[in-house]
XYZ file of N, CA and C in Angstrom:
876
model
N -85.980 74.038 8.904
C -84.632 73.462 8.914
C -84.319 72.915 7.523
N -83.076 73.141 7.057
C -82.660 72.650 5.755
C -82.227 71.202 5.880
N -82.784 70.340 5.070
C -82.462 68.920 5.089
C -81.582 68.579 3.900
N -81.137 67.330 3.844
C -80.275 66.900 2.750
C -81.020 66.925 1.420
N -80.274 67.152 0.358
C -80.784 67.087 -1.015
C -81.952 68.028 -1.243
N -81.868 69.244 -0.695
C -82.998 70.141 -0.875
C -82.589 71.579 -1.126
N -81.449 71.783 -1.778
C -81.029 73.120 -2.170
C -80.944 73.171 -3.687
N -81.558 74.180 -4.278
C -81.543 74.359 -5.726
C -80.551 75.469 -6.052
N -79.527 75.144 -6.841
C -78.475 76.086 -7.222
C -78.804 76.665 -8.594
N -78.856 78.003 -8.676
C -79.129 78.689 -9.937
C -78.026 79.719 -10.165
N -77.173 79.535 -11.180
C -76.108 80.499 -11.423
C -76.634 81.817 -11.982
N -75.978 82.901 -11.607
C -76.332 84.226 -12.107
C -75.056 85.071 -12.131
N -74.941 86.069 -13.025
C -75.948 86.434 -14.013
C -75.971 85.485 -15.198
N -77.011 85.559 -16.001
C -78.193 86.402 -15.834
C -79.084 85.893 -14.709
N -79.717 86.825 -14.007
C -80.518 86.471 -12.852
C -81.827 85.813 -13.274
N -82.428 84.995 -12.397
C -83.765 84.464 -12.679
C -84.752 85.612 -12.883
N -85.757 85.399 -13.694
C -86.700 86.481 -13.983
C -88.134 86.060 -13.660
N -88.887 87.031 -13.190
C -90.270 86.840 -12.752
C -91.196 86.679 -13.957
N -92.143 85.740 -13.851
C -93.119 85.523 -14.914
C -94.524 85.917 -14.495
N -95.035 85.280 -13.450
C -96.407 85.544 -13.008
C -96.587 85.016 -11.595
N -97.673 85.444 -10.950
C -97.950 84.967 -9.602
C -99.452 85.012 -9.348
N -99.882 84.423 -8.236
C -101.295 84.418 -7.902
C -101.507 84.041 -6.447
N -102.751 84.148 -6.014
C -103.137 83.775 -4.651
C -104.352 82.860 -4.777
N -104.263 81.656 -4.208
C -105.304 80.645 -4.352
C -105.876 80.276 -2.984
N -107.200 80.125 -2.943
C -107.881 79.697 -1.719
C -108.620 78.397 -2.009
N -108.330 77.369 -1.229
C -108.986 76.080 -1.361
C -109.954 75.870 -0.191
N -111.109 75.326 -0.513
C -112.029 74.889 0.533
C -111.681 73.452 0.915
N -112.257 72.974 1.992
C -112.035 71.585 2.393
C -112.430 70.661 1.244
N -111.563 69.727 0.894
C -111.822 68.796 -0.207
C -111.164 69.195 -1.507
N -110.759 70.473 -1.645
C -110.050 70.905 -2.850
C -108.598 70.414 -2.797
N -107.967 70.350 -3.972
C -106.577 69.924 -3.994
C -105.842 70.556 -5.168
N -104.529 70.604 -5.038
C -103.665 71.193 -6.063
C -103.715 70.331 -7.320
N -103.755 70.941 -8.515
C -103.791 70.146 -9.748
C -102.477 69.402 -9.985
N -102.563 68.265 -10.656
C -101.379 67.491 -11.019
C -100.791 68.059 -12.307
N -99.461 68.196 -12.332
C -98.802 68.752 -13.512
C -97.506 68.006 -13.770
N -97.106 67.973 -15.030
C -95.866 67.313 -15.414
C -95.094 68.195 -16.379
N -93.796 68.376 -16.120
C -92.926 69.176 -16.991
C -93.528 70.555 -17.266
N -93.815 71.286 -16.182
C -94.423 72.607 -16.310
C -93.531 73.566 -17.088
N -92.222 73.382 -16.990
C -91.305 74.204 -17.769
C -90.830 75.461 -17.067
N -91.372 75.753 -15.879
C -90.964 76.922 -15.097
C -90.864 76.522 -13.631
N -90.115 77.292 -12.853
C -90.079 77.080 -11.409
C -91.402 77.552 -10.808
N -91.938 76.778 -9.885
C -93.212 77.105 -9.237
C -92.971 77.177 -7.729
N -92.945 78.398 -7.199
C -92.708 78.607 -5.770
C -94.045 78.732 -5.049
N -94.279 77.859 -4.065
C -95.513 77.872 -3.273
C -95.210 78.433 -1.886
N -96.076 79.351 -1.400
C -95.933 79.929 -0.063
C -97.281 79.825 0.640
N -97.369 78.969 1.626
C -98.653 78.730 2.306
C -98.902 79.825 3.334
N -100.115 80.370 3.275
C -100.520 81.436 4.197
C -101.370 80.901 5.345
N -102.225 79.941 5.043
C -103.140 79.396 6.051
C -103.495 77.959 5.685
N -103.699 77.116 6.703
C -104.094 75.738 6.457
C -102.903 74.864 6.085
N -103.208 73.718 5.467
C -102.173 72.752 5.074
C -102.383 72.327 3.628
N -101.294 72.353 2.864
C -101.322 71.943 1.460
C -100.543 70.644 1.335
N -101.183 69.620 0.777
C -100.559 68.307 0.632
C -100.054 68.166 -0.808
N -98.753 68.278 -0.989
C -98.187 68.344 -2.331
C -97.003 67.391 -2.460
N -96.894 66.760 -3.625
C -95.788 65.846 -3.879
C -95.063 66.212 -5.156
N -93.808 65.788 -5.226
C -93.000 65.949 -6.429
C -92.230 64.657 -6.631
N -92.538 63.954 -7.721
C -91.974 62.627 -7.945
C -92.257 61.751 -6.715
N -91.209 61.213 -6.055
C -91.440 60.291 -4.935
C -91.506 60.995 -3.584
N -91.306 62.319 -3.532
C -91.300 63.041 -2.262
C -92.651 63.704 -1.999
N -92.998 63.824 -0.709
C -94.259 64.447 -0.326
C -94.043 65.406 0.846
N -94.835 66.492 0.836
C -94.744 67.480 1.911
C -96.144 67.875 2.376
N -96.272 68.110 3.661
C -97.472 68.708 4.239
C -97.099 70.137 4.613
N -97.407 71.079 3.738
C -96.963 72.456 3.919
C -97.952 73.218 4.789
N -97.457 73.741 5.906
C -98.286 74.544 6.784
C -98.027 76.023 6.601
N -98.714 76.850 7.372
C -98.567 78.296 7.284
C -97.114 78.700 7.511
N -96.596 79.573 6.633
C -95.220 80.039 6.764
C -94.195 79.137 6.113
N -94.620 78.117 5.395
C -93.691 77.209 4.722
C -93.708 77.433 3.213
N -92.570 77.180 2.583
C -92.461 77.311 1.134
C -91.978 75.994 0.533
N -92.286 75.822 -0.738
C -91.792 74.676 -1.490
C -91.493 75.142 -2.900
N -90.320 74.790 -3.405
C -89.928 75.152 -4.762
C -90.072 73.930 -5.656
N -91.097 73.931 -6.498
C -91.328 72.843 -7.444
C -90.501 73.091 -8.699
N -89.867 72.052 -9.198
C -88.902 72.199 -10.286
C -89.552 72.035 -11.660
N -88.969 72.676 -12.674
C -89.608 72.732 -14.000
C -89.820 71.388 -14.688
N -88.949 70.414 -14.431
C -88.984 69.168 -15.191
C -89.469 67.976 -14.377
N -90.240 68.213 -13.322
C -90.702 67.133 -12.452
C -92.225 66.984 -12.508
N -92.681 65.875 -11.940
C -94.122 65.614 -11.828
C -94.600 66.099 -10.467
N -95.567 67.018 -10.446
C -96.115 67.575 -9.210
C -97.562 67.099 -9.063
N -97.949 66.790 -7.847
C -99.293 66.239 -7.648
C -99.761 66.462 -6.210
N -101.071 66.430 -6.022
C -101.663 66.448 -4.684
C -101.855 65.003 -4.252
N -101.317 64.679 -3.075
C -101.497 63.308 -2.607
C -102.639 63.191 -1.599
N -103.283 64.358 -1.335
C -104.395 64.360 -0.393
C -105.143 65.685 -0.518
N -106.472 65.686 -0.478
C -107.229 66.943 -0.525
C -107.022 67.754 0.759
N -107.286 69.061 0.667
C -107.215 69.911 1.851
C -108.273 69.467 2.868
N -107.907 69.508 4.120
C -108.821 69.036 5.166
C -109.700 70.154 5.702
N -109.123 71.301 5.976
C -109.881 72.408 6.565
C -109.764 73.685 5.752
N -109.448 73.562 4.495
C -109.241 74.742 3.672
C -107.789 75.186 3.734
N -107.405 75.942 2.744
C -105.997 76.363 2.650
C -105.907 77.574 1.720
N -105.040 78.509 2.058
C -104.749 79.626 1.156
C -103.240 79.708 0.973
N -102.811 79.963 -0.251
C -101.378 80.028 -0.534
C -101.100 80.927 -1.733
N -99.888 81.447 -1.761
C -99.397 82.200 -2.905
C -98.597 81.258 -3.807
N -98.595 81.537 -5.095
C -97.743 80.808 -6.013
C -97.045 81.812 -6.937
N -95.848 81.453 -7.359
C -95.058 82.351 -8.193
C -94.262 81.523 -9.193
N -94.335 81.910 -10.443
C -93.572 81.251 -11.502
C -92.389 82.137 -11.905
N -91.225 81.518 -12.016
C -90.063 82.243 -12.523
C -89.220 81.288 -13.363
N -88.263 81.859 -14.087
C -87.444 81.051 -14.981
C -86.014 81.579 -14.997
N -85.105 80.775 -15.498
C -83.717 81.165 -15.683
C -83.214 80.559 -16.981
N -82.274 81.235 -17.630
C -81.718 80.703 -18.870
C -80.475 79.859 -18.598
N -79.998 79.874 -17.354
C -78.796 79.117 -17.005
C -79.160 77.714 -16.516
N -78.228 76.779 -16.603
C -78.473 75.446 -16.050
C -78.582 75.527 -14.533
N -79.427 74.708 -13.947
C -79.609 74.694 -12.503
C -79.492 73.255 -12.022
N -79.373 73.079 -10.726
C -79.213 71.726 -10.191
C -79.635 71.683 -8.738
N -80.222 70.566 -8.338
C -80.570 70.331 -6.944
C -79.485 69.460 -6.323
N -79.105 69.779 -5.087
C -78.053 69.008 -4.439
C -78.317 68.921 -2.942
N -77.545 68.081 -2.282
C -77.638 67.947 -0.834
C -77.081 69.187 -0.163
N -77.623 69.514 1.002
C -77.135 70.651 1.769
C -75.652 70.461 2.078
N -74.880 71.526 1.873
C -73.452 71.459 2.164
C -72.589 71.053 0.992
N -73.204 70.580 -0.103
C -72.425 70.186 -1.282
C -72.575 71.240 -2.368
N -71.590 71.309 -3.258
C -71.597 72.274 -4.342
C -71.563 71.528 -5.668
N -72.640 71.561 -6.433
C -72.670 70.819 -7.695
C -71.806 71.470 -8.760
N -71.345 70.664 -9.696
C -70.575 71.188 -10.825
C -71.564 71.574 -11.920
N -72.133 72.757 -11.802
C -73.168 73.200 -12.736
C -72.605 73.559 -14.108
N -71.414 74.101 -14.123
C -70.904 74.691 -15.341
C -69.410 74.906 -15.166
N -68.734 75.245 -16.229
C -67.343 75.648 -16.166
C -67.302 77.162 -15.998
N -66.716 77.671 -14.904
C -66.685 79.124 -14.709
C -66.103 79.881 -15.889
N -65.081 79.327 -16.522
C -64.487 80.006 -17.673
C -65.501 80.181 -18.796
N -66.328 79.168 -19.002
C -67.353 79.264 -20.043
C -68.397 80.307 -19.674
N -68.788 80.347 -18.408
C -69.753 81.348 -17.959
C -69.190 82.755 -18.160
N -67.913 82.933 -17.829
C -67.270 84.231 -18.017
C -67.224 84.593 -19.490
N -66.929 83.611 -20.336
C -66.865 83.878 -21.784
C -68.209 84.327 -22.325
N -69.293 83.687 -21.867
C -70.626 83.992 -22.391
C -71.194 85.270 -21.789
N -71.054 85.421 -20.463
C -71.733 86.523 -19.775
C -70.804 87.633 -19.311
N -69.493 87.450 -19.464
C -68.551 88.514 -19.146
C -68.222 88.681 -17.680
N -68.678 87.768 -16.833
C -68.393 87.871 -15.407
C -68.464 86.493 -14.763
N -67.815 86.358 -13.619
C -67.850 85.079 -12.910
C -69.255 84.818 -12.376
N -69.679 83.551 -12.338
C -71.036 83.241 -11.889
C -71.180 83.333 -10.381
N -72.374 83.720 -9.948
C -72.758 83.670 -8.537
C -73.856 82.620 -8.431
N -73.699 81.673 -7.528
C -74.687 80.604 -7.400
C -75.733 80.970 -6.354
N -76.942 81.295 -6.812
C -78.068 81.528 -5.907
C -78.485 80.175 -5.342
N -78.599 80.084 -4.026
C -78.929 78.817 -3.388
C -80.290 78.939 -2.705
N -81.303 78.362 -3.333
C -82.667 78.448 -2.822
C -83.058 77.150 -2.131
N -83.649 77.239 -0.949
C -84.069 76.021 -0.250
C -85.247 75.366 -0.956
N -85.189 74.077 -1.091
C -86.291 73.333 -1.684
C -87.549 73.479 -0.826
N -87.407 73.200 0.453
C -88.504 73.312 1.417
C -88.004 74.143 2.580
N -88.803 75.115 3.018
C -88.304 76.055 4.017
C -89.419 76.563 4.908
N -89.061 76.818 6.163
C -89.919 77.558 7.087
C -89.472 79.014 7.020
N -90.310 79.891 6.524
C -89.935 81.285 6.354
C -89.563 81.923 7.693
N -88.407 82.588 7.769
C -88.055 83.259 9.021
C -88.917 84.487 9.290
N -89.396 85.142 8.220
C -90.238 86.334 8.356
C -91.442 86.210 7.414
N -92.429 85.390 7.767
C -93.558 85.145 6.864
C -94.308 86.412 6.471
N -94.573 87.289 7.440
C -95.364 88.484 7.140
C -94.688 89.350 6.086
N -93.373 89.490 6.169
C -92.632 90.280 5.192
C -92.719 89.649 3.806
N -92.656 88.330 3.763
C -92.740 87.625 2.483
C -94.126 87.770 1.873
N -95.167 87.666 2.692
C -96.526 87.833 2.186
C -96.731 89.243 1.616
N -96.134 90.242 2.273
C -96.260 91.620 1.776
C -95.619 91.755 0.391
N -94.489 91.106 0.200
C -93.849 91.141 -1.121
C -94.736 90.484 -2.169
N -95.360 89.377 -1.796
C -96.246 88.697 -2.741
C -97.463 89.557 -3.065
N -98.002 90.250 -2.082
C -99.143 91.141 -2.337
C -98.742 92.278 -3.275
N -97.514 92.773 -3.137
C -97.030 93.807 -4.048
C -96.934 93.269 -5.469
N -96.423 92.052 -5.605
C -96.336 91.454 -6.938
C -97.721 91.271 -7.557
N -98.682 90.859 -6.745
C -100.051 90.699 -7.247
C -100.621 92.033 -7.726
N -100.328 93.108 -6.999
C -100.841 94.421 -7.374
C -100.261 94.883 -8.710
N -99.010 94.506 -8.976
C -98.381 94.931 -10.221
C -99.028 94.286 -11.447
N -99.673 93.143 -11.264
C -100.270 92.453 -12.415
C -101.418 93.248 -13.024
N -101.951 94.225 -12.302
C -103.056 95.042 -12.828
C -102.558 96.346 -13.443
N -101.246 96.591 -13.395
C -100.699 97.835 -13.919
C -100.235 97.671 -15.363
N -99.939 98.796 -15.996
C -99.400 98.771 -17.354
C -98.055 98.061 -17.363
N -97.772 97.334 -18.415
C -96.543 96.560 -18.486
C -95.307 97.447 -18.381
N -95.382 98.663 -18.947
C -94.218 99.541 -18.946
C -93.744 99.881 -17.539
N -94.651 99.937 -16.575
C -94.267 100.200 -15.188
C -94.220 98.916 -14.371
N -95.119 97.990 -14.676
C -95.190 96.753 -13.889
C -93.954 95.879 -14.075
N -93.331 95.917 -15.247
C -92.174 95.064 -15.505
C -91.061 95.349 -14.503
N -90.667 96.623 -14.404
C -89.545 96.972 -13.531
C -89.902 96.805 -12.058
N -91.109 97.217 -11.691
C -91.532 97.078 -10.297
C -91.620 95.616 -9.898
N -92.171 94.793 -10.801
C -92.324 93.372 -10.511
C -90.982 92.672 -10.392
N -90.060 92.953 -11.313
C -88.754 92.298 -11.269
C -87.979 92.719 -10.033
N -88.082 93.988 -9.655
C -87.380 94.470 -8.466
C -87.901 93.791 -7.210
N -89.220 93.659 -7.098
C -89.807 93.002 -5.928
C -89.458 91.516 -5.916
N -89.474 90.883 -7.084
C -89.087 89.478 -7.186
C -87.640 89.289 -6.761
N -86.753 90.187 -7.196
C -85.339 90.105 -6.806
C -85.201 90.202 -5.286
N -85.998 91.069 -4.667
C -85.960 91.212 -3.211
C -86.403 89.918 -2.536
N -87.430 89.280 -3.099
C -87.921 88.021 -2.549
C -86.871 86.919 -2.673
N -86.254 86.794 -3.846
C -85.238 85.771 -4.058
C -84.025 86.026 -3.169
N -83.667 87.282 -2.991
C -82.538 87.610 -2.120
C -82.824 87.173 -0.682
N -84.067 87.357 -0.212
C -84.442 86.925 1.132
C -84.306 85.420 1.298
N -84.528 84.679 0.222
C -84.503 83.229 0.287
C -83.145 82.634 -0.067
N -82.228 83.441 -0.588
C -80.904 82.941 -0.976
C -80.117 82.591 0.280
N -79.818 81.318 0.457
C -79.147 80.862 1.671
C -77.755 81.460 1.821
N -77.155 81.888 0.734
C -75.819 82.481 0.822
C -75.855 83.852 1.488
N -77.043 84.435 1.609
C -77.181 85.714 2.285
C -77.409 85.549 3.786
N -77.597 84.314 4.236
C -77.918 84.043 5.638
C -76.751 83.329 6.302
N -76.181 83.945 7.313
C -74.964 83.422 7.933
C -75.145 82.018 8.493
N -76.338 81.731 9.026
C -76.529 80.425 9.667
C -76.504 79.279 8.662
N -76.674 79.575 7.377
C -76.656 78.537 6.351
C -75.423 78.620 5.460
N -74.544 79.584 5.728
C -73.390 79.800 4.845
C -72.447 78.602 4.875
N -72.041 78.147 3.700
C -71.091 77.048 3.586
C -69.687 77.562 3.882
N -68.926 76.881 4.740
C -67.544 77.310 5.011
C -66.704 77.376 3.740
N -66.941 76.441 2.831
C -66.181 76.425 1.576
C -66.471 77.688 0.766
N -67.750 78.041 0.638
C -68.126 79.239 -0.117
C -67.599 80.491 0.569
N -67.687 80.530 1.891
C -67.208 81.691 2.632
C -65.722 81.929 2.393
N -64.914 80.871 2.470
C -63.472 81.008 2.237
C -63.199 81.406 0.788
N -63.938 80.825 -0.150
C -63.748 81.169 -1.566
C -64.064 82.641 -1.813
N -65.139 83.144 -1.214
C -65.512 84.538 -1.415
C -64.511 85.478 -0.738
N -63.992 85.082 0.408
C -62.965 85.889 1.072
C -61.701 85.946 0.222
N -61.365 84.814 -0.397
C -60.190 84.760 -1.269
C -60.382 85.653 -2.484
N -61.557 85.556 -3.085
C -61.865 86.394 -4.245
C -61.743 87.875 -3.885
N -62.310 88.261 -2.745
C -62.261 89.666 -2.327
C -60.824 90.119 -2.095
N -60.020 89.258 -1.478
C -58.623 89.615 -1.222
C -57.877 89.841 -2.537
N -58.082 88.938 -3.489
C -57.399 89.066 -4.781
C -57.822 90.348 -5.489
N -59.089 90.664 -5.473
C -59.573 91.866 -6.146
C -59.020 93.137 -5.506
N -58.783 93.086 -4.206
C -58.275 94.265 -3.501
C -56.754 94.388 -3.549
N -56.074 93.308 -3.933
C -54.610 93.315 -3.911
C -53.981 92.862 -5.229
N -54.756 92.819 -6.312
C -54.251 92.240 -7.564
C -53.072 93.021 -8.146
N -52.949 94.296 -7.803
C -51.846 95.092 -8.349
C -50.532 94.816 -7.620
N -50.633 94.162 -6.466
C -49.446 93.815 -5.692
C -49.115 92.340 -5.919
N -48.065 91.903 -5.277
C -47.695 90.492 -5.356
C -48.578 89.690 -4.410
N -49.355 88.777 -4.958
C -50.228 87.912 -4.158
C -49.604 86.517 -4.137
N -49.265 86.043 -2.955
C -48.621 84.736 -2.820
C -49.448 83.837 -1.915
N -49.072 82.572 -1.901
C -49.727 81.645 -0.993
C -49.554 82.077 0.452
N -48.386 82.590 0.770
C -48.111 83.036 2.133
C -48.985 84.233 2.508
N -49.110 85.195 1.589
C -49.906 86.391 1.896
C -51.385 86.043 2.041
N -51.881 85.095 1.224
C -53.270 84.659 1.354
C -53.499 83.940 2.681
N -52.596 83.044 3.029
C -52.732 82.305 4.283
C -52.707 83.234 5.486
N -51.824 84.205 5.429
C -51.711 85.152 6.544
C -52.951 86.023 6.655
N -53.506 86.453 5.515
C -54.667 87.337 5.530
C -55.950 86.609 5.933
N -56.101 85.356 5.458
C -57.352 84.623 5.674
C -57.279 83.650 6.842
N -56.079 83.408 7.363
C -55.892 82.511 8.517
C -56.281 81.064 8.203
N -55.986 80.644 6.970
C -56.186 79.254 6.562
C -54.947 78.788 5.813
N -54.724 77.480 5.823
C -53.612 76.922 5.052
C -53.888 77.144 3.562
N -52.829 77.417 2.813
C -52.997 77.716 1.386
C -53.653 76.563 0.631
N -53.355 75.333 1.005
C -53.961 74.191 0.307
C -55.479 74.186 0.493
N -55.939 74.537 1.683
C -57.391 74.596 1.934
C -58.018 75.744 1.153
N -57.339 76.884 1.134
C -57.838 78.029 0.356
C -57.970 77.645 -1.116
N -56.974 76.946 -1.622
C -56.994 76.518 -3.020
C -58.159 75.575 -3.300
N -58.382 74.613 -2.403
C -59.496 73.671 -2.598
C -60.835 74.404 -2.621
N -61.000 75.361 -1.719
C -62.260 76.092 -1.646
C -62.506 76.905 -2.914
N -61.490 77.652 -3.351
C -61.666 78.486 -4.542
C -61.883 77.629 -5.780
N -61.173 76.520 -5.856
C -61.316 75.609 -6.995
C -62.722 75.017 -7.036
N -63.257 74.679 -5.880
C -64.578 74.067 -5.825
C -65.682 75.045 -6.196
N -65.534 76.302 -5.784
C -66.582 77.293 -6.024
C -66.429 77.979 -7.376
N -65.200 78.360 -7.736
C -64.981 79.138 -8.955
C -64.276 78.371 -10.067
N -63.832 77.155 -9.767
C -63.180 76.351 -10.788
C -61.770 76.790 -11.105
N -61.174 77.640 -10.267
C -59.827 78.145 -10.500
C -59.028 78.135 -9.209
N -57.729 77.955 -9.326
C -56.840 78.113 -8.178
C -56.659 79.615 -7.927
N -56.127 80.004 -6.760
C -55.864 81.427 -6.531
C -54.981 82.049 -7.606
N -53.937 81.325 -8.046
C -53.069 81.861 -9.097
C -53.850 82.062 -10.394
N -54.684 81.100 -10.750
C -55.470 81.212 -11.985
C -56.479 82.355 -11.887
N -57.098 82.514 -10.716
C -58.072 83.599 -10.553
C -57.366 84.955 -10.607
N -56.196 85.044 -9.973
C -55.428 86.284 -10.009
C -55.066 86.656 -11.443
N -54.605 85.677 -12.219
C -54.251 85.935 -13.617
C -55.481 86.371 -14.406
N -56.587 85.676 -14.204
C -57.832 86.030 -14.890
C -58.248 87.460 -14.560
N -58.214 87.818 -13.277
C -58.693 89.149 -12.877
C -57.767 90.239 -13.400
N -56.464 90.010 -13.356
C -55.528 90.991 -13.896
C -55.764 91.229 -15.385
N -56.007 90.151 -16.120
C -56.235 90.287 -17.561
C -57.555 90.999 -17.850
N -58.573 90.768 -17.027
C -59.848 91.463 -17.212
C -59.689 92.954 -16.943
N -58.914 93.305 -15.921
C -58.671 94.724 -15.639
C -57.856 95.356 -16.762
N -56.943 94.592 -17.325
C -56.147 95.101 -18.446
C -57.039 95.397 -19.652
N -58.017 94.532 -19.906
C -58.944 94.769 -21.017
C -59.672 96.097 -20.843
N -60.101 96.377 -19.623
C -60.804 97.636 -19.366
C -59.887 98.828 -19.631
N -58.640 98.740 -19.209
C -57.706 99.845 -19.419
C -57.361 100.017 -20.895
N -57.302 98.919 -21.644
C -57.054 99.024 -23.085
C -58.187 99.758 -23.786
N -59.396 99.607 -23.276
C -60.564 100.253 -23.878
C -60.741 101.688 -23.406
N -60.391 101.953 -22.147
C -60.731 103.247 -21.547
C -59.580 104.240 -21.505
N -58.362 103.794 -21.784
C -57.211 104.701 -21.738
C -56.393 104.582 -23.020
N -55.447 105.493 -23.136
C -54.479 105.448 -24.236
C -53.104 105.054 -23.711
N -53.061 104.495 -22.516
C -51.780 104.096 -21.924
C -51.062 103.084 -22.818
N -49.754 103.133 -22.832
C -48.986 102.094 -23.544
C -49.240 100.726 -22.903
N -49.096 99.685 -23.699
C -49.322 98.333 -23.208
C -48.402 98.016 -22.036
N -47.165 98.471 -22.103
C -46.214 98.197 -21.023
C -46.665 98.830 -19.715
N -47.253 100.000 -19.791
C -47.726 100.679 -18.582
C -48.937 99.959 -17.998
N -49.833 99.497 -18.876
C -51.001 98.741 -18.418
C -50.560 97.456 -17.747
N -49.599 96.778 -18.358
C -49.094 95.525 -17.789
C -48.578 95.752 -16.373
N -47.799 96.798 -16.197
C -47.242 97.098 -14.878
C -48.337 97.473 -13.894
N -49.311 98.252 -14.359
C -50.381 98.732 -13.478
C -51.203 97.588 -12.899
N -51.481 96.553 -13.715
C -52.341 95.453 -13.242
C -51.553 94.334 -12.562
N -50.232 94.518 -12.397
C -49.496 93.565 -11.576
C -48.493 92.685 -12.284
N -48.305 92.882 -13.601
C -47.314 92.078 -14.320
C -45.959 92.768 -14.286
N -44.934 92.016 -13.960
C -43.587 92.586 -13.902
C -42.994 92.770 -15.290
N -43.350 91.885 -16.219
C -42.734 91.909 -17.550
C -43.818 92.023 -18.618
N -43.707 93.062 -19.460
C -44.693 93.304 -20.508
C -44.800 92.147 -21.511
N -43.690 91.530 -21.936
C -43.807 90.409 -22.883
C -44.622 89.246 -22.300
N -44.431 88.947 -21.024
C -45.211 87.871 -20.396
C -46.694 88.244 -20.364
N -46.979 89.513 -20.040
C -48.370 89.981 -20.057
C -48.989 89.798 -21.444
N -48.264 90.226 -22.479
C -48.793 90.118 -23.851
C -49.041 88.665 -24.226
N -48.141 87.781 -23.819
C -48.287 86.360 -24.125
C -49.531 85.788 -23.459
N -49.742 86.084 -22.154
C -50.910 85.555 -21.433
C -52.199 86.167 -21.979
N -52.167 87.439 -22.315
C -53.344 88.108 -22.870
C -53.743 87.466 -24.197
N -52.745 87.182 -25.043
C -53.019 86.577 -26.352
C -53.596 85.175 -26.205
N -53.043 84.404 -25.286
C -53.553 83.048 -25.053
C -55.016 83.092 -24.606
N -55.347 84.021 -23.724
C -56.697 84.084 -23.169
C -57.714 84.663 -24.145
N -57.313 85.680 -24.899
C -58.272 86.416 -25.724
C -58.146 86.166 -27.226
N -57.140 85.401 -27.625
C -57.015 85.065 -29.036
C -56.409 86.160 -29.886
N -55.943 87.231 -29.259
C -55.274 88.303 -29.988
C -54.398 89.073 -29.018
N -53.455 89.826 -29.551
C -52.542 90.594 -28.714
C -53.267 91.788 -28.110
N -52.713 92.405 -27.065
C -53.329 93.611 -26.499
C -53.500 94.716 -27.540
N -52.502 94.882 -28.421
C -52.587 95.919 -29.455
C -53.762 95.659 -30.400
N -53.905 94.400 -30.834
C -55.011 94.068 -31.734
C -56.360 94.196 -31.033
N -56.393 93.812 -29.765
C -57.640 93.940 -29.006
C -58.086 95.410 -28.943
N -57.151 96.292 -28.641
C -57.481 97.720 -28.580
C -57.898 98.231 -29.953
N -57.221 97.775 -31.004
C -57.491 98.261 -32.348
C -58.912 97.898 -32.808
N -59.423 96.754 -32.318
C -60.776 96.328 -32.695
C -61.822 97.364 -32.302
N -61.546 98.117 -31.255
C -62.526 99.051 -30.717
C -62.119 100.500 -30.913
N -61.083 100.716 -31.769
C -60.619 102.077 -32.046
C -61.019 102.467 -33.460
N -61.165 103.748 -33.682
C -61.505 104.223 -35.019
C -60.247 104.413 -35.843
């Protein structure tokens, strides 16, 4: 069960990347080493027995089928030796994006979506990993970990891609946004709004059309999208239209006026003005930068 203050939000892209993993067996009396500021995420998956592990002021007794995500900048320690032996998998991964831990049901302000789009060229997706979790399918997770362990003995040229792919599958299994029972209503409405805008951006998108399509009041839709993506529906629509226009400026020889009309702008001068404000140059200059 997900408890308060135990979800770790990691924006992507760029996605978290796999570093290393292992399988450890403790006899009775053995205990996990104490570490401080490890610098990487440390995911523990208990296979057998009980692991007594703490992070700062919190403590967990991890049994078979349970996971714990230890954070890069915290103090981790064993508060008690193993009683009857214990075996567990561990996995280290990292991300270049800022991350944050928050209470279940809340959405932290990790970053400005506009800044993420400027740096990475796309809107961020927040991977939501449970701090402490009872695995719904332990056997499947253990098989993924065994595959990752096998890759460590292979040549890097093949192990890199195989390892990252398997790690991505593991993280996807643990991403709460992929599981309906943990889906946040706010995120669900925001994603539905985003999908509607992307499918209808060439047409007139209004508050009325959004409310009718999604069956929510426009003010609620706006709050949800603003909380998740940092933009109102109108702002997201404008952003998406301008991004599609950039692609057409690069991939076609269409006149600017035709591109403006195609992506949903009624007036070419207004399109050029908004494009210049967003990109720091006119559509003509933008195209010229990439033309011979």
